[in-house]
Structure formats: C-alpha cells, structure tokens
Amino acid sequence: MKELNQKLAIVQTKLKTKKTSYNSFGKYYFRKAEDILEAVKPFLLEQGVSVTISEELLPYAIGVEHPVPTLQSTATISDGENAIHATAVVGVDLNQKGMQTAQQFGAASSYGKKYALGNLFLIDDTQDADSTTGKASIVDKIKAKAKPVITSDQFEKAKEYIAAGGDITAIDKKYKLSADQATILNNIIDNGQKADTAKTS
C-alpha cells in the first residue's frame, strides 16, 4: 500500500488538467470528468496503475417524505494488488422539466464523476482568477454587482428554460449564479446536445 500511496502522490503532484468548457454565466473555463481522465492517461503506464470509476444508486432513506435519488460515484486507483478510493455523492433532480429521466441521471452522473476524480487527485475545481478571457471593464463589474442573486424558484425556471433550448446569455445578464448552479445548467445543455446527436445518428 505504501508504494501505491507514493504513486498516487506523484500523480497528484504532477497532474495538470485543462479546462475545456466555458461557463458563460461566470465567464470562466471549467473542467469535466473527461478532461481529468485524459490528463491521467500518461501516468497509467508510467506508474503502472489503472484508474476506474464506478457508480451506485444509493437506497432511499427510510422515513423521508420526498426522497431524492442519490448517486455515489467512486474513483479508484489501483496497482493490481492494492487500491485507493475516493467518492462523491450527488442527488438526482427529477424536477428538471424539459429533461428526460435519462438526462437528469446523466447530469448527476457527470457531476459526481468529476468530483470523485477531483477528490482522488486533489483537484481544486474553484474558479481561477485568471481563467477569464480578458479583463472585465469597470462598467461590466458594476453591472455584475447590480445583478440579483437567483432564487430557488427562479433557478428552477432557468433550468426549464435551458432544457427547452433557451439562450443562457439571457439568464447571465439578469441573475447572479453560483459556480454549482452554473455547472448544473451547463450539464443540462451538454446532455441536451448529446440527446439531439443520438436522435440524428
């Protein structure tokens, strides 16, 4: 186990992950699970390890009036003898109107996988100060501060709007969103695009 710990430490120290997706709300780039897996590949043969991700639908809590389906994603690094695991737990929002059940689970799955991998490889997925494409003007900063924080009801409507193919820039101009809220909306867009591709193929 000590040898595997050393190999994991090497990967954690050297791993550099690109952020290939753009968040139009916060105007910053962010990474997906696919970005992390792509960055890990060169280390597999070099360190003699394998990395896998598994998912499990957790049982509903007894006595909860409105239980939420919950996925547990587990990222594992192994040298064939020993293994180290890291997990992430994500609830599935079945109230996202305009999305099929498969898309709702897909969005939660993508989110969980990214954070399980992030936990395993110590990847800080907070917004980078230098990740924007350019310096915001003073006017842009004033406008950003003037935007109200989106309420839970407004966020639900925003998810419905995006799922129906709405323009995310309209929401960006009107409300402030947290990084997690923006990620959820981007996952809705990604899953919608995948569904459209599947229909046309």
Short mmCIF file of N, CA and C in Angstrom, two decimals, residues 29-187:
data_model
loop_
_atom_site.label_atom_id
_atom_site.label_comp_id
_atom_site.label_asym_id
_atom_site.label_seq_id
_atom_site.Cartn_x
_atom_site.Cartn_y
_atom_site.Cartn_z
N TYR A 29 -13.57 29.32 -17.52
CA TYR A 29 -13.47 27.96 -18.04
C TYR A 29 -13.50 26.96 -16.89
N PHE A 30 -14.07 25.78 -17.16
CA PHE A 30 -14.11 24.75 -16.13
C PHE A 30 -13.81 23.39 -16.77
N ARG A 31 -13.45 22.43 -15.93
CA ARG A 31 -13.11 21.11 -16.43
C ARG A 31 -14.25 20.12 -16.22
N LYS A 32 -14.24 19.05 -17.04
CA LYS A 32 -15.19 17.96 -16.90
C LYS A 32 -14.42 16.70 -16.50
N ALA A 33 -15.17 15.64 -16.19
CA ALA A 33 -14.54 14.37 -15.84
C ALA A 33 -13.66 13.88 -16.98
N GLU A 34 -14.12 14.11 -18.22
CA GLU A 34 -13.35 13.68 -19.39
C GLU A 34 -11.99 14.36 -19.45
N ASP A 35 -11.93 15.62 -19.04
CA ASP A 35 -10.66 16.36 -19.03
C ASP A 35 -9.68 15.74 -18.04
N ILE A 36 -10.19 15.35 -16.87
CA ILE A 36 -9.33 14.75 -15.85
C ILE A 36 -8.82 13.39 -16.32
N LEU A 37 -9.71 12.58 -16.87
CA LEU A 37 -9.31 11.25 -17.34
C LEU A 37 -8.27 11.34 -18.46
N GLU A 38 -8.44 12.30 -19.34
CA GLU A 38 -7.48 12.47 -20.44
C GLU A 38 -6.11 12.86 -19.90
N ALA A 39 -6.08 13.70 -18.87
CA ALA A 39 -4.82 14.14 -18.28
C ALA A 39 -4.14 13.03 -17.49
N VAL A 40 -4.94 12.08 -16.96
CA VAL A 40 -4.39 10.99 -16.15
C VAL A 40 -3.73 9.90 -17.02
N LYS A 41 -4.20 9.73 -18.24
CA LYS A 41 -3.75 8.63 -19.09
C LYS A 41 -2.23 8.47 -19.19
N PRO A 42 -1.45 9.54 -19.38
CA PRO A 42 0.01 9.37 -19.49
C PRO A 42 0.65 8.75 -18.24
N PHE A 43 -0.01 8.87 -17.09
CA PHE A 43 0.57 8.36 -15.85
C PHE A 43 0.29 6.86 -15.65
N LEU A 44 -0.66 6.31 -16.39
CA LEU A 44 -1.06 4.93 -16.15
C LEU A 44 0.07 3.93 -16.39
N LEU A 45 0.67 4.00 -17.59
CA LEU A 45 1.79 3.11 -17.89
C LEU A 45 3.05 3.53 -17.14
N GLU A 46 3.22 4.84 -17.00
CA GLU A 46 4.42 5.35 -16.32
C GLU A 46 4.50 4.86 -14.88
N GLN A 47 3.37 4.84 -14.20
CA GLN A 47 3.34 4.44 -12.79
C GLN A 47 2.84 3.01 -12.57
N GLY A 48 2.38 2.37 -13.64
CA GLY A 48 1.89 1.00 -13.51
C GLY A 48 0.61 0.91 -12.71
N VAL A 49 -0.32 1.84 -12.97
CA VAL A 49 -1.58 1.85 -12.24
C VAL A 49 -2.75 1.93 -13.23
N SER A 50 -3.93 1.67 -12.72
CA SER A 50 -5.15 1.84 -13.50
C SER A 50 -6.10 2.73 -12.72
N VAL A 51 -6.95 3.45 -13.43
CA VAL A 51 -7.95 4.32 -12.80
C VAL A 51 -9.32 3.95 -13.34
N THR A 52 -10.25 3.71 -12.45
CA THR A 52 -11.61 3.36 -12.85
C THR A 52 -12.62 4.21 -12.08
N ILE A 53 -13.83 4.29 -12.63
CA ILE A 53 -14.92 5.00 -11.96
C ILE A 53 -16.14 4.08 -11.94
N SER A 54 -16.75 3.95 -10.80
CA SER A 54 -17.97 3.16 -10.68
C SER A 54 -19.06 4.01 -10.05
N GLU A 55 -20.30 3.62 -10.29
CA GLU A 55 -21.45 4.36 -9.76
C GLU A 55 -22.41 3.41 -9.07
N GLU A 56 -23.08 3.92 -8.08
CA GLU A 56 -24.04 3.12 -7.32
C GLU A 56 -25.23 4.00 -6.96
N LEU A 57 -26.42 3.49 -7.19
CA LEU A 57 -27.63 4.20 -6.78
C LEU A 57 -27.89 3.84 -5.33
N LEU A 58 -27.79 4.83 -4.45
CA LEU A 58 -27.93 4.57 -3.03
C LEU A 58 -29.40 4.33 -2.67
N PRO A 59 -29.67 3.49 -1.68
CA PRO A 59 -31.05 3.22 -1.26
C PRO A 59 -31.69 4.47 -0.67
N TYR A 60 -32.98 4.58 -0.86
CA TYR A 60 -33.72 5.72 -0.31
C TYR A 60 -33.70 5.69 1.21
N ALA A 61 -33.67 6.87 1.80
CA ALA A 61 -33.69 6.96 3.25
C ALA A 61 -35.09 6.65 3.77
N ILE A 62 -35.18 5.81 4.79
CA ILE A 62 -36.46 5.42 5.36
C ILE A 62 -37.05 6.60 6.15
N GLY A 63 -38.33 6.86 5.93
CA GLY A 63 -39.00 7.91 6.69
C GLY A 63 -38.94 9.27 6.03
N VAL A 64 -38.28 9.38 4.88
CA VAL A 64 -38.22 10.66 4.18
C VAL A 64 -39.46 10.79 3.30
N GLU A 65 -40.16 11.91 3.44
CA GLU A 65 -41.42 12.09 2.72
C GLU A 65 -41.21 12.20 1.23
N HIS A 66 -40.20 12.97 0.80
CA HIS A 66 -39.93 13.13 -0.62
C HIS A 66 -38.46 12.78 -0.88
N PRO A 67 -38.15 11.48 -0.94
CA PRO A 67 -36.75 11.07 -1.12
C PRO A 67 -36.22 11.47 -2.49
N VAL A 68 -34.94 11.74 -2.54
CA VAL A 68 -34.28 12.12 -3.78
C VAL A 68 -33.34 11.00 -4.20
N PRO A 69 -33.44 10.52 -5.44
CA PRO A 69 -32.49 9.51 -5.90
C PRO A 69 -31.07 10.05 -5.78
N THR A 70 -30.16 9.24 -5.25
CA THR A 70 -28.81 9.70 -4.99
C THR A 70 -27.79 8.75 -5.60
N LEU A 71 -26.87 9.31 -6.36
CA LEU A 71 -25.80 8.53 -6.97
C LEU A 71 -24.51 8.70 -6.18
N GLN A 72 -23.82 7.60 -5.95
CA GLN A 72 -22.49 7.67 -5.35
C GLN A 72 -21.47 7.24 -6.40
N SER A 73 -20.59 8.16 -6.76
CA SER A 73 -19.53 7.87 -7.73
C SER A 73 -18.24 7.59 -6.97
N THR A 74 -17.54 6.54 -7.39
CA THR A 74 -16.29 6.16 -6.73
C THR A 74 -15.17 6.10 -7.75
N ALA A 75 -14.15 6.90 -7.54
CA ALA A 75 -12.95 6.88 -8.39
C ALA A 75 -11.90 6.03 -7.68
N THR A 76 -11.27 5.12 -8.42
CA THR A 76 -10.32 4.17 -7.83
C THR A 76 -9.02 4.16 -8.60
N ILE A 77 -7.91 4.20 -7.89
CA ILE A 77 -6.59 3.98 -8.49
C ILE A 77 -6.05 2.69 -7.90
N SER A 78 -5.52 1.81 -8.76
CA SER A 78 -5.05 0.51 -8.31
C SER A 78 -3.77 0.12 -9.02
N ASP A 79 -2.91 -0.63 -8.30
CA ASP A 79 -1.70 -1.16 -8.91
C ASP A 79 -1.82 -2.66 -9.16
N GLY A 80 -3.04 -3.18 -9.06
CA GLY A 80 -3.28 -4.60 -9.28
C GLY A 80 -3.33 -5.39 -7.99
N GLU A 81 -2.77 -4.84 -6.92
CA GLU A 81 -2.79 -5.52 -5.63
C GLU A 81 -3.55 -4.71 -4.58
N ASN A 82 -3.29 -3.43 -4.57
CA ASN A 82 -3.94 -2.53 -3.62
C ASN A 82 -4.74 -1.47 -4.38
N ALA A 83 -5.66 -0.83 -3.69
CA ALA A 83 -6.48 0.20 -4.32
C ALA A 83 -6.79 1.31 -3.33
N ILE A 84 -6.92 2.51 -3.86
CA ILE A 84 -7.31 3.68 -3.06
C ILE A 84 -8.55 4.27 -3.71
N HIS A 85 -9.55 4.59 -2.91
CA HIS A 85 -10.83 5.06 -3.43
C HIS A 85 -11.15 6.48 -2.94
N ALA A 86 -11.92 7.18 -3.74
CA ALA A 86 -12.47 8.48 -3.35
C ALA A 86 -13.89 8.54 -3.89
N THR A 87 -14.80 9.07 -3.10
CA THR A 87 -16.20 9.08 -3.50
C THR A 87 -16.79 10.48 -3.56
N ALA A 88 -17.91 10.58 -4.26
CA ALA A 88 -18.70 11.82 -4.30
C ALA A 88 -20.16 11.41 -4.38
N VAL A 89 -21.01 12.09 -3.65
CA VAL A 89 -22.44 11.76 -3.62
C VAL A 89 -23.24 12.94 -4.19
N VAL A 90 -24.11 12.63 -5.16
CA VAL A 90 -24.87 13.68 -5.84
C VAL A 90 -26.34 13.27 -5.93
N GLY A 91 -27.22 14.18 -5.59
CA GLY A 91 -28.65 13.92 -5.72
C GLY A 91 -29.11 14.14 -7.16
N VAL A 92 -30.11 13.37 -7.59
CA VAL A 92 -30.65 13.50 -8.94
C VAL A 92 -31.92 14.34 -8.87
N ASP A 93 -31.90 15.47 -9.58
CA ASP A 93 -33.06 16.37 -9.57
C ASP A 93 -34.06 15.89 -10.61
N LEU A 94 -35.11 15.21 -10.14
CA LEU A 94 -36.14 14.70 -11.06
C LEU A 94 -37.19 15.74 -11.40
N ASN A 95 -37.04 16.95 -10.89
CA ASN A 95 -38.00 18.02 -11.16
C ASN A 95 -37.54 18.95 -12.27
N GLN A 96 -36.48 18.56 -12.98
CA GLN A 96 -36.00 19.39 -14.07
C GLN A 96 -36.90 19.17 -15.29
N LYS A 97 -37.88 20.03 -15.44
CA LYS A 97 -38.83 19.90 -16.54
C LYS A 97 -38.12 20.12 -17.88
N GLY A 98 -38.59 19.41 -18.87
CA GLY A 98 -37.98 19.53 -20.19
C GLY A 98 -36.84 18.55 -20.39
N MET A 99 -36.47 17.82 -19.36
CA MET A 99 -35.41 16.82 -19.46
C MET A 99 -35.99 15.44 -19.22
N GLN A 100 -35.55 14.47 -20.01
CA GLN A 100 -35.96 13.09 -19.80
C GLN A 100 -35.22 12.55 -18.58
N THR A 101 -35.75 11.49 -17.99
CA THR A 101 -35.15 10.90 -16.80
C THR A 101 -33.69 10.53 -17.04
N ALA A 102 -33.41 9.99 -18.22
CA ALA A 102 -32.03 9.60 -18.54
C ALA A 102 -31.09 10.82 -18.53
N GLN A 103 -31.60 11.95 -18.99
CA GLN A 103 -30.80 13.18 -18.99
C GLN A 103 -30.57 13.68 -17.58
N GLN A 104 -31.58 13.57 -16.73
CA GLN A 104 -31.46 14.00 -15.33
C GLN A 104 -30.41 13.18 -14.60
N PHE A 105 -30.44 11.86 -14.82
CA PHE A 105 -29.44 11.00 -14.20
C PHE A 105 -28.07 11.24 -14.83
N GLY A 106 -28.05 11.53 -16.14
CA GLY A 106 -26.78 11.78 -16.82
C GLY A 106 -26.08 13.02 -16.29
N ALA A 107 -26.87 14.07 -16.01
CA ALA A 107 -26.29 15.30 -15.47
C ALA A 107 -25.69 15.05 -14.08
N ALA A 108 -26.42 14.30 -13.24
CA ALA A 108 -25.92 13.98 -11.90
C ALA A 108 -24.69 13.09 -11.98
N SER A 109 -24.71 12.16 -12.93
CA SER A 109 -23.57 11.24 -13.11
C SER A 109 -22.30 11.99 -13.49
N SER A 110 -22.43 12.91 -14.46
CA SER A 110 -21.26 13.69 -14.90
C SER A 110 -20.69 14.52 -13.75
N TYR A 111 -21.59 15.10 -12.98
CA TYR A 111 -21.19 15.93 -11.85
C TYR A 111 -20.46 15.08 -10.80
N GLY A 112 -21.03 13.92 -10.48
CA GLY A 112 -20.44 13.04 -9.46
C GLY A 112 -19.09 12.50 -9.87
N LYS A 113 -18.95 12.09 -11.12
CA LYS A 113 -17.68 11.54 -11.60
C LYS A 113 -16.57 12.58 -11.50
N LYS A 114 -16.89 13.81 -11.89
CA LYS A 114 -15.87 14.85 -11.84
C LYS A 114 -15.38 15.09 -10.41
N TYR A 115 -16.31 15.13 -9.48
CA TYR A 115 -15.91 15.42 -8.10
C TYR A 115 -15.25 14.22 -7.42
N ALA A 116 -15.61 13.00 -7.82
CA ALA A 116 -14.92 11.83 -7.28
C ALA A 116 -13.46 11.82 -7.75
N LEU A 117 -13.25 12.11 -9.02
CA LEU A 117 -11.89 12.19 -9.56
C LEU A 117 -11.14 13.35 -8.93
N GLY A 118 -11.83 14.46 -8.73
CA GLY A 118 -11.20 15.61 -8.09
C GLY A 118 -10.76 15.31 -6.67
N ASN A 119 -11.58 14.54 -5.95
CA ASN A 119 -11.22 14.15 -4.59
C ASN A 119 -10.02 13.21 -4.59
N LEU A 120 -9.96 12.31 -5.57
CA LEU A 120 -8.86 11.34 -5.63
C LEU A 120 -7.54 12.02 -5.96
N PHE A 121 -7.58 12.96 -6.89
CA PHE A 121 -6.34 13.58 -7.37
C PHE A 121 -6.10 14.98 -6.81
N LEU A 122 -6.88 15.36 -5.80
CA LEU A 122 -6.72 16.65 -5.12
C LEU A 122 -6.81 17.82 -6.09
N ILE A 123 -7.81 17.79 -6.94
CA ILE A 123 -8.01 18.85 -7.92
C ILE A 123 -8.98 19.87 -7.37
N ASP A 124 -8.52 21.09 -7.25
CA ASP A 124 -9.36 22.19 -6.78
C ASP A 124 -10.12 22.74 -7.97
N ASP A 125 -11.44 22.59 -7.96
CA ASP A 125 -12.23 23.00 -9.12
C ASP A 125 -12.89 24.36 -8.92
N THR A 126 -12.34 25.17 -8.04
CA THR A 126 -12.88 26.52 -7.88
C THR A 126 -12.49 27.39 -9.07
N GLN A 127 -13.19 28.46 -9.24
CA GLN A 127 -12.94 29.37 -10.36
C GLN A 127 -11.56 30.01 -10.23
N ASP A 128 -10.80 29.98 -11.34
CA ASP A 128 -9.49 30.61 -11.36
C ASP A 128 -9.62 32.11 -11.55
N ALA A 129 -8.78 32.87 -10.88
CA ALA A 129 -8.83 34.33 -11.02
C ALA A 129 -8.41 34.75 -12.42
N ASP A 130 -7.56 33.95 -13.08
CA ASP A 130 -7.07 34.34 -14.40
C ASP A 130 -7.72 33.52 -15.50
N SER A 131 -8.86 32.87 -15.21
CA SER A 131 -9.45 31.98 -16.20
C SER A 131 -10.34 32.70 -17.20
N THR A 132 -10.66 33.94 -16.97
CA THR A 132 -11.49 34.67 -17.91
C THR A 132 -10.67 35.04 -19.14
N THR A 133 -11.36 35.29 -20.25
CA THR A 133 -10.67 35.57 -21.50
C THR A 133 -10.08 36.97 -21.53
N GLY A 134 -10.54 37.83 -20.67
CA GLY A 134 -9.99 39.19 -20.67
C GLY A 134 -10.44 39.95 -19.44
N LYS A 135 -9.84 41.07 -19.18
CA LYS A 135 -10.21 41.88 -18.02
C LYS A 135 -11.57 42.52 -18.23
N ALA A 136 -12.43 42.35 -17.24
CA ALA A 136 -13.75 42.97 -17.33
C ALA A 136 -13.61 44.47 -17.15
N SER A 137 -14.40 45.19 -17.90
CA SER A 137 -14.36 46.64 -17.78
C SER A 137 -15.03 47.07 -16.49
N ILE A 138 -14.82 48.31 -16.08
CA ILE A 138 -15.45 48.84 -14.87
C ILE A 138 -16.96 48.78 -14.99
N VAL A 139 -17.46 49.08 -16.18
CA VAL A 139 -18.91 49.05 -16.40
C VAL A 139 -19.45 47.64 -16.22
N ASP A 140 -18.73 46.65 -16.76
CA ASP A 140 -19.15 45.25 -16.63
C ASP A 140 -19.18 44.83 -15.17
N LYS A 141 -18.19 45.27 -14.40
CA LYS A 141 -18.14 44.91 -12.98
C LYS A 141 -19.30 45.53 -12.22
N ILE A 142 -19.64 46.77 -12.56
CA ILE A 142 -20.77 47.43 -11.91
C ILE A 142 -22.07 46.70 -12.23
N LYS A 143 -22.22 46.32 -13.50
CA LYS A 143 -23.42 45.59 -13.91
C LYS A 143 -23.52 44.26 -13.19
N ALA A 144 -22.39 43.58 -13.05
CA ALA A 144 -22.36 42.27 -12.40
C ALA A 144 -22.79 42.37 -10.94
N LYS A 145 -22.32 43.42 -10.27
CA LYS A 145 -22.69 43.61 -8.87
C LYS A 145 -24.16 43.98 -8.72
N ALA A 146 -24.71 44.61 -9.74
CA ALA A 146 -26.10 45.04 -9.67
C ALA A 146 -27.07 43.90 -9.89
N LYS A 147 -26.61 42.78 -10.47
CA LYS A 147 -27.49 41.66 -10.75
C LYS A 147 -27.93 40.98 -9.46
N PRO A 148 -29.22 40.66 -9.33
CA PRO A 148 -29.69 39.96 -8.12
C PRO A 148 -29.28 38.50 -8.13
N VAL A 149 -29.12 37.93 -6.93
CA VAL A 149 -28.84 36.50 -6.82
C VAL A 149 -30.11 35.74 -7.16
N ILE A 150 -29.99 34.73 -7.98
CA ILE A 150 -31.17 33.98 -8.42
C ILE A 150 -31.76 33.19 -7.26
N THR A 151 -33.09 33.22 -7.15
CA THR A 151 -33.79 32.48 -6.10
C THR A 151 -33.97 31.02 -6.54
N SER A 152 -34.38 30.16 -5.62
CA SER A 152 -34.58 28.75 -5.96
C SER A 152 -35.69 28.59 -7.00
N ASP A 153 -36.78 29.35 -6.88
CA ASP A 153 -37.86 29.28 -7.86
C ASP A 153 -37.40 29.77 -9.23
N GLN A 154 -36.64 30.85 -9.23
CA GLN A 154 -36.12 31.38 -10.49
C GLN A 154 -35.13 30.41 -11.12
N PHE A 155 -34.36 29.72 -10.29
CA PHE A 155 -33.39 28.75 -10.81
C PHE A 155 -34.10 27.57 -11.46
N GLU A 156 -35.22 27.14 -10.86
CA GLU A 156 -36.00 26.05 -11.45
C GLU A 156 -36.52 26.46 -12.82
N LYS A 157 -37.00 27.70 -12.91
CA LYS A 157 -37.49 28.21 -14.20
C LYS A 157 -36.35 28.33 -15.20
N ALA A 158 -35.16 28.70 -14.70
CA ALA A 158 -34.00 28.82 -15.58
C ALA A 158 -33.63 27.45 -16.16
N LYS A 159 -33.72 26.39 -15.32
CA LYS A 159 -33.42 25.03 -15.80
C LYS A 159 -34.42 24.60 -16.87
N GLU A 160 -35.69 24.93 -16.65
CA GLU A 160 -36.71 24.60 -17.64
C GLU A 160 -36.44 25.35 -18.95
N TYR A 161 -36.06 26.60 -18.81
CA TYR A 161 -35.79 27.45 -19.98
C TYR A 161 -34.61 26.90 -20.79
N ILE A 162 -33.54 26.51 -20.09
CA ILE A 162 -32.35 25.97 -20.76
C ILE A 162 -32.66 24.62 -21.39
N ALA A 163 -33.41 23.77 -20.67
CA ALA A 163 -33.75 22.44 -21.18
C ALA A 163 -34.59 22.54 -22.46
N ALA A 164 -35.36 23.64 -22.56
CA ALA A 164 -36.20 23.84 -23.74
C ALA A 164 -35.43 24.49 -24.89
N GLY A 165 -34.13 24.70 -24.67
CA GLY A 165 -33.30 25.28 -25.73
C GLY A 165 -33.11 26.77 -25.65
N GLY A 166 -33.39 27.34 -24.48
CA GLY A 166 -33.25 28.79 -24.30
C GLY A 166 -31.81 29.26 -24.32
N ASP A 167 -31.64 30.55 -24.49
CA ASP A 167 -30.31 31.17 -24.57
C ASP A 167 -29.78 31.46 -23.16
N ILE A 168 -28.65 30.87 -22.81
CA ILE A 168 -28.11 31.05 -21.46
C ILE A 168 -27.62 32.48 -21.21
N THR A 169 -27.31 33.20 -22.27
CA THR A 169 -26.83 34.58 -22.08
C THR A 169 -27.92 35.47 -21.49
N ALA A 170 -29.18 35.12 -21.77
CA ALA A 170 -30.29 35.91 -21.22
C ALA A 170 -30.33 35.78 -19.70
N ILE A 171 -30.05 34.59 -19.20
CA ILE A 171 -30.04 34.38 -17.75
C ILE A 171 -28.81 35.05 -17.15
N ASP A 172 -27.70 34.98 -17.86
CA ASP A 172 -26.45 35.58 -17.39
C ASP A 172 -26.59 37.08 -17.18
N LYS A 173 -27.33 37.73 -18.08
CA LYS A 173 -27.50 39.18 -17.99
C LYS A 173 -28.42 39.59 -16.85
N LYS A 174 -29.28 38.67 -16.43
CA LYS A 174 -30.32 39.01 -15.46
C LYS A 174 -29.99 38.63 -14.02
N TYR A 175 -29.27 37.49 -13.84
CA TYR A 175 -29.06 36.98 -12.48
C TYR A 175 -27.60 36.62 -12.20
N LYS A 176 -27.27 36.59 -10.91
CA LYS A 176 -26.00 36.04 -10.44
C LYS A 176 -26.23 34.57 -10.11
N LEU A 177 -25.31 33.71 -10.55
CA LEU A 177 -25.40 32.30 -10.23
C LEU A 177 -24.12 31.84 -9.55
N SER A 178 -24.25 30.85 -8.67
CA SER A 178 -23.07 30.26 -8.06
C SER A 178 -22.40 29.33 -9.07
N ALA A 179 -21.17 28.92 -8.77
CA ALA A 179 -20.45 28.01 -9.66
C ALA A 179 -21.20 26.69 -9.82
N ASP A 180 -21.78 26.19 -8.72
CA ASP A 180 -22.52 24.93 -8.77
C ASP A 180 -23.78 25.06 -9.63
N GLN A 181 -24.48 26.19 -9.50
CA GLN A 181 -25.68 26.40 -10.30
C GLN A 181 -25.32 26.48 -11.79
N ALA A 182 -24.23 27.17 -12.09
CA ALA A 182 -23.81 27.30 -13.48
C ALA A 182 -23.41 25.94 -14.05
N THR A 183 -22.76 25.10 -13.24
CA THR A 183 -22.36 23.77 -13.69
C THR A 183 -23.59 22.92 -14.01
N ILE A 184 -24.61 23.01 -13.18
CA ILE A 184 -25.85 22.26 -13.40
C ILE A 184 -26.49 22.67 -14.72
N LEU A 185 -26.55 23.97 -14.98
CA LEU A 185 -27.14 24.46 -16.23
C LEU A 185 -26.32 24.02 -17.45
N ASN A 186 -24.99 24.05 -17.32
CA ASN A 186 -24.15 23.59 -18.42
C ASN A 186 -24.31 22.10 -18.66
N ASN A 187 -24.52 21.31 -17.59
CA ASN A 187 -24.76 19.88 -17.75
C ASN A 187 -26.06 19.62 -18.48
#
